[in-house]
Amino acid sequence: MNSSRLMNHMNTACDWLIKLFYLNLLWILFTLAGLVIAGIFPATVALFTVLKSFQTGESVRAFNEFWDVYKKEFWRTNRLGIVLTILPIIFYTDWLFTNQFSGTWAMTGKGILLGCFFLYVITLLYVFPVFIEAERKVFPTIKIAFLIGITYPVHTFMTLICITSLLLTFAFLPMAGFLFLASGLACIQSFFSLRLFKKIEAQAVNMHKHNTKIAGYYQTVIREKNPLLKG
């Protein structure tokens, strides 16, 4: 029994390694197809979309879905990409500006910038999963990703720990990083995000039921106190 279970786990692991390798290859090819600058964000959204299908058990053809999402979301994802690219440029420019000062002002400015950059990283963890889940415009997507990141610090911390561990592994094994970097990072983000979204959805359902019960209770009280409303 243990041997059979072990073989099943090994088969699952090998299957996922093959999928991640193939998706990483597709990500590289489609990024290059868009001359990198215009291709990286549509390819990333397509990567997250296919990974979501795999993780939810949907039967899809990876290349077909990748290509369909890449075409459909090309312009919308590049608008998102422009905002996500401009923000770190602004941070870096402001960092250089703070170098013109010294003492308390410089330390305060650098501290604020580091805090803002950390919040940017937290937002980046959820922005692509939110983008494909909610299909909203650019700024609402960024806002929701930011709010989720700071509202659920445990999930955010676990995601950051796993991503950091994976990056350290790739630093020691550069070839593995070349083969699995994009798909590996996206897989971690997608894995934690899907579970967090399910938790948020369950909380929303419970809250709705709770509010419905409260509303029903108050309606009953009002009717009891006001005879005109009875019947």
Coordinates of N, CA and C in Angstrom, one line a residue:
M1 N 0.8 -1.2 0.0 CA 0.0 0.0 0.0 C 0.9 1.3 0.0
N2 N 1.9 1.3 0.9 CA 2.8 2.4 1.0 C 3.6 2.6 -0.3
S3 N 4.0 1.5 -0.9 CA 4.7 1.5 -2.2 C 3.8 2.1 -3.3
S4 N 2.6 1.7 -3.3 CA 1.7 2.2 -4.4 C 1.4 3.7 -4.2
R5 N 1.3 4.1 -2.9 CA 1.0 5.5 -2.7 C 2.2 6.3 -3.1
L6 N 3.4 5.8 -2.8 CA 4.7 6.5 -3.1 C 4.8 6.7 -4.6
M7 N 4.4 5.6 -5.3 CA 4.5 5.7 -6.8 C 3.5 6.7 -7.4
N8 N 2.4 6.8 -6.8 CA 1.4 7.8 -7.2 C 1.9 9.2 -7.0
H9 N 2.5 9.4 -5.8 CA 3.1 10.7 -5.5 C 4.2 11.0 -6.5
M10 N 5.0 10.1 -6.8 CA 6.1 10.3 -7.7 C 5.6 10.6 -9.1
N11 N 4.6 9.9 -9.5 CA 4.0 10.1 -10.9 C 3.4 11.5 -10.9
T12 N 2.7 11.9 -9.9 CA 2.1 13.3 -9.8 C 3.2 14.3 -9.9
A13 N 4.3 14.1 -9.1 CA 5.4 15.1 -9.1 C 6.0 15.2 -10.5
C14 N 6.3 14.1 -11.1 CA 6.9 14.1 -12.5 C 6.0 14.7 -13.5
D15 N 4.7 14.5 -13.3 CA 3.7 15.1 -14.2 C 3.7 16.6 -14.1
W16 N 3.8 17.1 -12.9 CA 3.8 18.5 -12.7 C 5.1 19.1 -13.1
L17 N 6.3 18.4 -13.0 CA 7.5 18.9 -13.5 C 7.5 19.1 -15.0
I18 N 6.9 18.1 -15.7 CA 6.8 18.2 -17.1 C 5.9 19.4 -17.5
K19 N 4.8 19.5 -16.8 CA 3.9 20.7 -17.1 C 4.6 22.0 -16.9
L20 N 5.3 22.1 -15.8 CA 5.9 23.4 -15.5 C 7.1 23.7 -16.5
F21 N 7.8 22.7 -16.9 CA 8.8 22.9 -17.9 C 8.2 23.4 -19.2
Y22 N 7.1 22.7 -19.6 CA 6.4 23.1 -20.9 C 5.9 24.5 -20.8
L23 N 5.2 24.8 -19.7 CA 4.7 26.2 -19.5 C 5.8 27.2 -19.4
N24 N 6.9 26.9 -18.8 CA 8.0 27.9 -18.8 C 8.5 28.1 -20.2
L25 N 8.6 27.0 -21.0 CA 9.0 27.2 -22.4 C 8.1 28.0 -23.2
L26 N 6.8 27.8 -23.0 CA 5.8 28.6 -23.7 C 5.9 30.1 -23.2
W27 N 6.1 30.3 -22.0 CA 6.2 31.7 -21.5 C 7.4 32.4 -22.1
I28 N 8.5 31.7 -22.2 CA 9.7 32.3 -22.9 C 9.4 32.6 -24.4
L29 N 8.8 31.6 -25.1 CA 8.6 31.8 -26.5 C 7.6 32.9 -26.8
F30 N 6.5 33.0 -26.0 CA 5.5 34.0 -26.2 C 6.0 35.4 -25.7
T31 N 6.9 35.4 -24.7 CA 7.5 36.7 -24.3 C 8.4 37.2 -25.5
L32 N 9.2 36.3 -26.1 CA 10.0 36.7 -27.2 C 9.2 37.1 -28.4
A33 N 8.1 36.5 -28.6 CA 7.2 36.8 -29.7 C 6.7 38.2 -29.6
G34 N 6.6 38.7 -28.4 CA 6.1 40.1 -28.2 C 7.3 41.1 -28.0
L35 N 8.5 40.6 -28.5 CA 9.7 41.4 -28.4 C 10.0 41.8 -26.9
V36 N 9.7 40.9 -26.0 CA 10.0 40.9 -24.6 C 9.1 42.0 -23.9
I37 N 9.3 43.3 -24.3 CA 8.6 44.4 -23.7 C 7.1 44.2 -23.8
A38 N 6.6 44.0 -25.0 CA 5.2 43.8 -25.2 C 4.6 42.4 -25.0
G39 N 5.5 41.5 -24.8 CA 5.1 40.1 -24.7 C 5.1 39.5 -23.3
I40 N 5.9 40.1 -22.4 CA 6.1 39.5 -21.1 C 4.8 39.5 -20.2
F41 N 4.0 40.6 -20.3 CA 2.8 40.6 -19.4 C 1.7 39.7 -20.0
P42 N 1.4 39.8 -21.3 CA 0.4 38.8 -21.8 C 0.8 37.4 -21.6
A43 N 2.1 37.1 -21.8 CA 2.6 35.7 -21.5 C 2.4 35.3 -20.1
T44 N 2.6 36.2 -19.2 CA 2.5 36.0 -17.7 C 1.1 35.7 -17.4
V45 N 0.1 36.5 -17.9 CA -1.3 36.3 -17.6 C -1.7 34.9 -18.2
A46 N -1.3 34.6 -19.4 CA -1.6 33.3 -20.0 C -1.1 32.2 -19.2
L47 N 0.1 32.3 -18.6 CA 0.8 31.3 -17.8 C -0.1 31.1 -16.5
F48 N -0.5 32.2 -15.9 CA -1.4 32.0 -14.7 C -2.7 31.4 -15.0
T49 N -3.3 31.7 -16.2 CA -4.5 31.2 -16.5 C -4.5 29.7 -16.7
V50 N -3.4 29.2 -17.4 CA -3.3 27.8 -17.7 C -3.0 27.0 -16.3
L51 N -2.2 27.6 -15.5 CA -1.9 27.0 -14.2 C -3.1 26.9 -13.4
K52 N -4.0 27.9 -13.4 CA -5.3 27.9 -12.7 C -6.1 26.7 -13.2
S53 N -6.1 26.5 -14.5 CA -6.9 25.4 -15.1 C -6.4 24.0 -14.6
F54 N -5.0 23.9 -14.6 CA -4.4 22.7 -14.1 C -4.7 22.4 -12.6
Q55 N -4.6 23.5 -11.8 CA -4.8 23.3 -10.4 C -6.2 23.1 -10.0
T56 N -7.1 23.5 -10.8 CA -8.5 23.3 -10.5 C -9.1 22.0 -11.1
G57 N -8.2 21.3 -11.8 CA -8.5 20.0 -12.4 C -9.2 20.1 -13.7
E58 N -9.2 21.2 -14.4 CA -9.8 21.3 -15.7 C -8.9 20.7 -16.8
S59 N -9.5 20.1 -17.7 CA -8.8 19.4 -18.8 C -8.7 20.4 -20.0
V60 N -7.5 20.9 -20.2 CA -7.3 21.9 -21.2 C -6.0 21.6 -22.0
R61 N -5.9 22.0 -23.2 CA -4.7 22.0 -24.0 C -3.9 23.2 -23.7
A62 N -2.7 23.0 -23.1 CA -1.9 24.1 -22.6 C -1.6 25.2 -23.7
F63 N -1.2 24.7 -24.9 CA -0.8 25.6 -25.9 C -2.0 26.4 -26.4
N64 N -3.1 25.7 -26.7 CA -4.3 26.4 -27.2 C -4.8 27.5 -26.3
E65 N -4.9 27.1 -25.0 CA -5.4 28.1 -24.0 C -4.4 29.2 -23.8
F66 N -3.1 28.9 -23.8 CA -2.1 29.9 -23.7 C -2.2 30.9 -24.8
W67 N -2.3 30.4 -26.0 CA -2.4 31.3 -27.2 C -3.7 32.1 -27.2
D68 N -4.8 31.5 -26.8 CA -6.1 32.2 -26.8 C -6.0 33.4 -25.8
V69 N -5.5 33.1 -24.6 CA -5.4 34.2 -23.6 C -4.4 35.2 -24.0
Y70 N -3.3 34.8 -24.6 CA -2.3 35.8 -25.0 C -2.9 36.8 -26.0
K71 N -3.7 36.3 -27.0 CA -4.3 37.1 -28.0 C -5.4 38.0 -27.4
K72 N -6.3 37.4 -26.6 CA -7.4 38.1 -26.0 C -7.0 39.2 -25.1
E73 N -6.0 39.0 -24.2 CA -5.6 39.9 -23.2 C -4.4 40.7 -23.5
F74 N -4.0 40.7 -24.8 CA -2.7 41.4 -25.1 C -2.7 42.8 -24.7
W75 N -3.7 43.6 -25.1 CA -3.6 45.0 -24.9 C -4.0 45.4 -23.4
R76 N -4.9 44.6 -22.9 CA -5.3 44.9 -21.5 C -4.2 44.6 -20.5
T77 N -3.5 43.5 -20.7 CA -2.4 43.2 -19.9 C -1.2 44.1 -20.0
N78 N -1.0 44.6 -21.2 CA 0.1 45.6 -21.4 C -0.2 46.9 -20.7
R79 N -1.5 47.3 -20.6 CA -1.8 48.5 -19.9 C -1.5 48.3 -18.4
L80 N -1.8 47.0 -17.9 CA -1.5 46.7 -16.5 C 0.1 46.7 -16.4
G81 N 0.8 46.2 -17.4 CA 2.2 46.1 -17.3 C 2.9 47.5 -17.3
I82 N 2.3 48.4 -18.0 CA 2.8 49.8 -18.0 C 2.8 50.4 -16.6
V83 N 1.7 50.2 -15.9 CA 1.6 50.7 -14.5 C 2.6 50.0 -13.6
L84 N 2.6 48.6 -13.7 CA 3.5 47.9 -12.8 C 5.0 48.2 -13.1
T85 N 5.3 48.6 -14.3 CA 6.7 48.9 -14.6 C 7.0 50.4 -14.2
I86 N 6.1 51.3 -14.3 CA 6.3 52.7 -13.9 C 6.6 52.8 -12.5
L87 N 5.9 52.1 -11.6 CA 6.0 52.2 -10.2 C 7.4 52.0 -9.7
P88 N 8.1 50.9 -10.0 CA 9.4 50.7 -9.5 C 10.4 51.7 -10.1
I89 N 10.1 52.2 -11.3 CA 11.0 53.3 -11.8 C 10.9 54.6 -11.0
I90 N 9.6 54.9 -10.6 CA 9.4 56.0 -9.7 C 10.1 55.8 -8.4
F91 N 10.0 54.6 -7.8 CA 10.7 54.3 -6.5 C 12.2 54.5 -6.7
Y92 N 12.8 54.0 -7.8 CA 14.2 54.1 -8.0 C 14.6 55.6 -8.2
T93 N 13.8 56.4 -8.9 CA 14.1 57.8 -9.1 C 14.1 58.5 -7.8
D94 N 13.1 58.2 -7.0 CA 13.0 58.9 -5.7 C 14.1 58.5 -4.8
W95 N 14.6 57.2 -4.9 CA 15.7 56.8 -4.1 C 17.0 57.5 -4.4
L96 N 17.2 57.8 -5.7 CA 18.3 58.6 -6.2 C 18.2 60.0 -5.7
F97 N 17.0 60.5 -5.6 CA 16.8 61.8 -5.2 C 17.1 62.0 -3.7
T98 N 16.8 61.0 -2.9 CA 17.0 61.0 -1.5 C 18.5 61.0 -1.2
N99 N 19.3 60.5 -2.2 CA 20.8 60.5 -2.0 C 21.4 61.9 -1.9
Q100 N 20.6 62.9 -2.4 CA 21.0 64.3 -2.4 C 21.0 64.9 -1.0
F101 N 20.3 64.2 -0.1 CA 20.1 64.7 1.3 C 21.0 63.8 2.2
S102 N 21.1 64.2 3.5 CA 21.8 63.5 4.5 C 21.1 63.6 5.8
G103 N 21.5 62.8 6.8 CA 20.9 62.9 8.1 C 19.5 62.3 8.2
T104 N 18.7 62.9 9.0 CA 17.3 62.4 9.3 C 16.4 62.4 8.0
W105 N 16.5 63.5 7.2 CA 15.7 63.6 6.0 C 15.9 62.4 5.1
A106 N 17.2 62.1 4.9 CA 17.6 61.0 4.0 C 17.1 59.7 4.5
M107 N 17.3 59.4 5.8 CA 16.9 58.2 6.4 C 15.3 58.0 6.4
T108 N 14.6 59.1 6.7 CA 13.2 59.1 6.6 C 12.7 58.8 5.2
G109 N 13.2 59.5 4.3 CA 12.8 59.3 2.9 C 13.1 57.9 2.4
K110 N 14.3 57.3 2.7 CA 14.6 55.9 2.3 C 13.7 54.9 3.0
G111 N 13.4 55.2 4.3 CA 12.5 54.3 5.0 C 11.1 54.2 4.4
I112 N 10.6 55.4 4.0 CA 9.3 55.5 3.4 C 9.3 54.7 2.0
L113 N 10.3 55.0 1.3 CA 10.4 54.3 0.0 C 10.5 52.8 0.1
L114 N 11.3 52.3 1.1 CA 11.4 50.9 1.3 C 10.0 50.3 1.7
G115 N 9.3 51.0 2.5 CA 8.0 50.6 2.9 C 7.0 50.5 1.7
C116 N 7.1 51.5 0.9 CA 6.2 51.5 -0.3 C 6.6 50.4 -1.3
F117 N 7.9 50.2 -1.4 CA 8.3 49.1 -2.3 C 7.9 47.7 -1.8
F118 N 7.9 47.6 -0.5 CA 7.5 46.3 0.1 C 6.0 46.1 -0.1
L119 N 5.2 47.1 0.0 CA 3.8 47.1 -0.3 C 3.6 46.8 -1.8
Y120 N 4.5 47.3 -2.6 CA 4.4 47.0 -4.1 C 4.6 45.5 -4.3
V121 N 5.6 44.9 -3.6 CA 5.9 43.5 -3.8 C 4.7 42.7 -3.3
I122 N 4.1 43.1 -2.2 CA 2.9 42.3 -1.7 C 1.8 42.4 -2.8
T123 N 1.6 43.6 -3.3 CA 0.6 43.7 -4.4 C 0.9 42.8 -5.6
L124 N 2.2 42.8 -5.9 CA 2.6 42.0 -7.1 C 2.3 40.5 -6.9
L125 N 2.2 40.0 -5.6 CA 2.0 38.6 -5.4 C 0.6 38.2 -5.8
Y126 N -0.4 39.2 -5.8 CA -1.8 38.8 -6.0 C -2.3 39.5 -7.3
V127 N -1.6 40.3 -7.9 CA -2.2 41.1 -9.0 C -2.5 40.3 -10.2
F128 N -1.7 39.3 -10.6 CA -2.1 38.4 -11.7 C -3.2 37.5 -11.4
P129 N -3.2 36.8 -10.3 CA -4.3 36.0 -9.9 C -5.7 36.7 -9.8
V130 N -5.6 38.0 -9.3 CA -6.8 38.8 -9.2 C -7.2 39.2 -10.7
F131 N -6.3 39.5 -11.5 CA -6.5 39.9 -12.9 C -7.3 38.9 -13.6
I132 N -6.9 37.6 -13.5 CA -7.6 36.6 -14.3 C -8.9 36.1 -13.5
E133 N -9.0 36.3 -12.2 CA -10.1 35.9 -11.5 C -11.3 36.9 -11.6
A134 N -11.0 38.2 -11.5 CA -12.0 39.2 -11.4 C -12.3 39.8 -12.8
E135 N -11.3 39.8 -13.7 CA -11.3 40.4 -15.0 C -11.8 41.9 -14.9
R136 N -11.1 42.6 -14.0 CA -11.4 44.0 -13.8 C -10.4 44.9 -14.6
K137 N -10.6 46.2 -14.5 CA -9.7 47.1 -15.2 C -8.4 47.2 -14.3
V138 N -7.5 48.0 -14.9 CA -6.1 48.0 -14.3 C -6.1 48.4 -12.9
F139 N -6.6 49.6 -12.6 CA -6.4 50.2 -11.2 C -7.3 49.4 -10.2
P140 N -8.5 49.0 -10.5 CA -9.3 48.2 -9.6 C -8.6 46.9 -9.3
T141 N -7.9 46.3 -10.3 CA -7.1 45.1 -10.1 C -6.0 45.3 -9.1
I142 N -5.3 46.4 -9.3 CA -4.2 46.7 -8.4 C -4.7 47.0 -6.9
K143 N -5.8 47.7 -6.9 CA -6.4 48.0 -5.5 C -6.8 46.8 -4.8
I144 N -7.5 45.8 -5.5 CA -7.9 44.6 -4.8 C -6.8 43.8 -4.4
A145 N -5.7 43.6 -5.3 CA -4.5 42.9 -5.0 C -3.9 43.4 -3.7
F146 N -3.8 44.7 -3.6 CA -3.1 45.4 -2.5 C -3.9 45.1 -1.2
L147 N -5.3 45.3 -1.3 CA -6.1 45.0 -0.1 C -6.0 43.6 0.4
I148 N -6.0 42.6 -0.6 CA -5.9 41.2 -0.2 C -4.6 41.0 0.5
G149 N -3.5 41.5 -0.1 CA -2.2 41.3 0.5 C -2.0 41.8 1.9
I150 N -2.6 42.9 2.2 CA -2.4 43.5 3.6 C -3.5 42.9 4.5
T151 N -4.6 42.4 4.0 CA -5.7 41.9 4.9 C -5.4 40.5 5.3
Y152 N -4.7 39.7 4.6 CA -4.4 38.3 4.9 C -2.8 38.2 5.0
P153 N -2.2 38.7 6.1 CA -0.8 38.7 6.2 C -0.2 37.3 6.3
V154 N -0.9 36.4 6.9 CA -0.4 35.0 7.0 C -0.2 34.4 5.7
H155 N -1.2 34.4 4.8 CA -1.1 33.9 3.5 C 0.0 34.6 2.7
T156 N 0.1 35.9 2.9 CA 1.1 36.7 2.2 C 2.5 36.3 2.6
F157 N 2.7 36.1 3.9 CA 4.0 35.7 4.5 C 4.4 34.3 4.0
M158 N 3.4 33.4 4.0 CA 3.7 32.0 3.5 C 4.1 32.0 2.0
T159 N 3.4 32.9 1.2 CA 3.8 33.0 -0.2 C 5.2 33.5 -0.4
L160 N 5.5 34.6 0.4 CA 6.8 35.2 0.3 C 7.9 34.2 0.7
I161 N 7.7 33.4 1.8 CA 8.6 32.4 2.2 C 8.9 31.4 1.1
C162 N 7.8 30.9 0.5 CA 8.0 29.9 -0.5 C 8.7 30.4 -1.7
I163 N 8.4 31.7 -2.1 CA 9.0 32.3 -3.3 C 10.5 32.5 -3.0
T164 N 10.8 33.0 -1.8 CA 12.2 33.2 -1.4 C 13.0 31.9 -1.4
S165 N 12.4 30.9 -0.9 CA 13.1 29.6 -0.9 C 13.3 29.1 -2.3
L166 N 12.3 29.3 -3.2 CA 12.5 28.8 -4.6 C 13.6 29.6 -5.3
L167 N 13.6 30.9 -5.0 CA 14.7 31.8 -5.6 C 16.1 31.4 -5.1
L168 N 16.2 31.1 -3.8 CA 17.5 30.6 -3.3 C 17.9 29.3 -3.9
T169 N 16.9 28.4 -4.1 CA 17.2 27.1 -4.8 C 17.7 27.4 -6.2
F170 N 17.1 28.3 -6.9 CA 17.5 28.6 -8.3 C 18.8 29.3 -8.4
A171 N 19.2 30.0 -7.3 CA 20.5 30.7 -7.2 C 21.6 29.6 -7.1
F172 N 21.3 28.5 -6.4 CA 22.3 27.5 -6.3 C 22.3 26.5 -7.5
L173 N 21.1 26.5 -8.2 CA 20.9 25.6 -9.3 C 20.4 26.4 -10.5
P174 N 21.3 27.2 -11.2 CA 20.9 28.1 -12.2 C 20.2 27.4 -13.4
M175 N 20.6 26.2 -13.7 CA 19.9 25.5 -14.8 C 18.4 25.2 -14.5
A176 N 18.2 24.9 -13.2 CA 16.8 24.7 -12.8 C 16.0 26.0 -12.9
G177 N 16.7 27.1 -12.5 CA 16.0 28.4 -12.7 C 15.7 28.7 -14.1
F178 N 16.6 28.4 -15.0 CA 16.3 28.6 -16.4 C 15.1 27.8 -16.9
L179 N 15.0 26.5 -16.4 CA 13.9 25.6 -16.9 C 12.6 25.9 -16.2
F180 N 12.6 26.4 -14.9 CA 11.3 26.5 -14.2 C 11.1 27.9 -13.5
L181 N 11.9 28.9 -13.8 CA 11.8 30.1 -13.0 C 10.3 30.7 -13.1
A182 N 9.9 31.1 -14.3 CA 8.6 31.7 -14.4 C 7.4 30.8 -14.0
S183 N 7.4 29.6 -14.5 CA 6.3 28.7 -14.1 C 6.4 28.3 -12.7
G184 N 7.6 28.2 -12.1 CA 7.7 27.8 -10.7 C 7.1 28.9 -9.8
L185 N 7.5 30.2 -10.0 CA 7.0 31.3 -9.2 C 5.5 31.5 -9.4
A186 N 5.1 31.4 -10.6 CA 3.6 31.5 -10.9 C 2.8 30.4 -10.2
C187 N 3.4 29.2 -10.2 CA 2.7 28.1 -9.6 C 2.5 28.3 -8.1
I188 N 3.5 28.8 -7.4 CA 3.4 29.1 -6.0 C 2.3 30.2 -5.7
Q189 N 2.4 31.3 -6.5 CA 1.5 32.4 -6.4 C 0.0 31.9 -6.6
S190 N -0.1 31.1 -7.7 CA -1.4 30.6 -8.1 C -2.0 29.7 -7.0
F191 N -1.1 28.8 -6.5 CA -1.5 27.8 -5.5 C -2.1 28.5 -4.2
F192 N -1.3 29.5 -3.7 CA -1.8 30.1 -2.5 C -3.0 31.1 -2.7
S193 N -3.0 31.7 -3.9 CA -4.1 32.6 -4.2 C -5.4 31.9 -4.4
L194 N -5.4 30.8 -5.1 CA -6.6 30.0 -5.3 C -7.2 29.6 -3.9
R195 N -6.4 29.2 -3.0 CA -6.9 28.8 -1.7 C -7.4 30.0 -0.9
L196 N -6.7 31.1 -1.0 CA -7.1 32.3 -0.3 C -8.5 32.8 -0.9
F197 N -8.6 32.8 -2.2 CA -9.9 33.2 -2.9 C -11.0 32.4 -2.4
K198 N -10.8 31.1 -2.3 CA -11.9 30.2 -1.8 C -12.3 30.6 -0.3
K199 N -11.2 30.9 0.5 CA -11.5 31.3 1.8 C -12.3 32.6 1.9
I200 N -11.9 33.5 1.0 CA -12.6 34.8 1.0 C -14.1 34.6 0.5
E201 N -14.2 33.8 -0.5 CA -15.6 33.5 -1.0 C -16.5 32.8 0.1
A202 N -15.9 31.9 0.9 CA -16.6 31.3 2.0 C -17.0 32.3 3.0
Q203 N -16.0 33.2 3.4 CA -16.3 34.2 4.4 C -17.4 35.1 3.9
A204 N -17.4 35.5 2.6 CA -18.5 36.3 2.0 C -19.8 35.7 2.1
V205 N -19.9 34.3 1.8 CA -21.1 33.6 1.9 C -21.7 33.6 3.3
N206 N -20.8 33.3 4.3 CA -21.2 33.2 5.7 C -21.7 34.6 6.2
M207 N -21.0 35.6 5.7 CA -21.4 37.0 6.1 C -22.7 37.3 5.6
H208 N -23.0 36.9 4.3 CA -24.3 37.2 3.7 C -25.4 36.5 4.5
K209 N -25.1 35.2 4.8 CA -26.1 34.4 5.6 C -26.4 35.1 7.0
H210 N -25.3 35.5 7.6 CA -25.4 36.2 8.9 C -26.2 37.5 8.8
N211 N -25.9 38.3 7.8 CA -26.6 39.5 7.6 C -28.1 39.3 7.3
T212 N -28.3 38.2 6.5 CA -29.7 37.9 6.2 C -30.5 37.5 7.5
K213 N -29.9 36.7 8.4 CA -30.5 36.4 9.6 C -30.8 37.6 10.5
I214 N -29.8 38.5 10.5 CA -30.0 39.7 11.3 C -31.1 40.6 10.7
A215 N -31.1 40.7 9.4 CA -32.2 41.5 8.7 C -33.6 40.9 9.0
G216 N -33.6 39.5 9.0 CA -34.9 38.8 9.3 C -35.3 39.1 10.7
Y217 N -34.4 39.1 11.6 CA -34.7 39.3 13.0 C -35.3 40.7 13.2
Y218 N -34.6 41.7 12.7 CA -35.1 43.1 12.8 C -36.4 43.3 12.2
Q219 N -36.7 42.6 11.1 CA -38.0 42.7 10.4 C -39.1 42.2 11.3
T220 N -38.7 41.0 12.0 CA -39.7 40.4 12.9 C -40.0 41.3 14.1
V221 N -38.9 41.9 14.6 CA -39.1 42.9 15.8 C -40.0 44.0 15.4
I222 N -39.7 44.6 14.2 CA -40.4 45.8 13.8 C -41.9 45.5 13.6
R223 N -42.2 44.3 13.0 CA -43.6 43.9 12.8 C -44.3 43.7 14.1
E224 N -43.6 43.1 15.1 CA -44.2 42.9 16.4 C -44.5 44.2 17.1
K225 N -43.7 45.2 16.9 CA -43.9 46.5 17.6 C -44.9 47.4 16.8
N226 N -45.1 47.1 15.5 CA -46.0 47.9 14.7 C -47.1 47.0 14.2
P227 N -48.3 47.1 14.8 CA -49.4 46.2 14.4 C -49.8 46.4 12.9
L228 N -49.5 47.6 12.4 CA -49.9 47.9 11.0 C -49.2 47.0 10.0
L229 N -48.0 46.6 10.4 CA -47.1 45.8 9.5 C -47.4 44.3 9.6
K230 N -48.2 43.9 10.5 CA -48.5 42.5 10.7 C -49.4 42.0 9.6
G231 N -49.2 40.8 9.1 CA -50.0 40.2 8.1 C -49.6 40.8 6.7

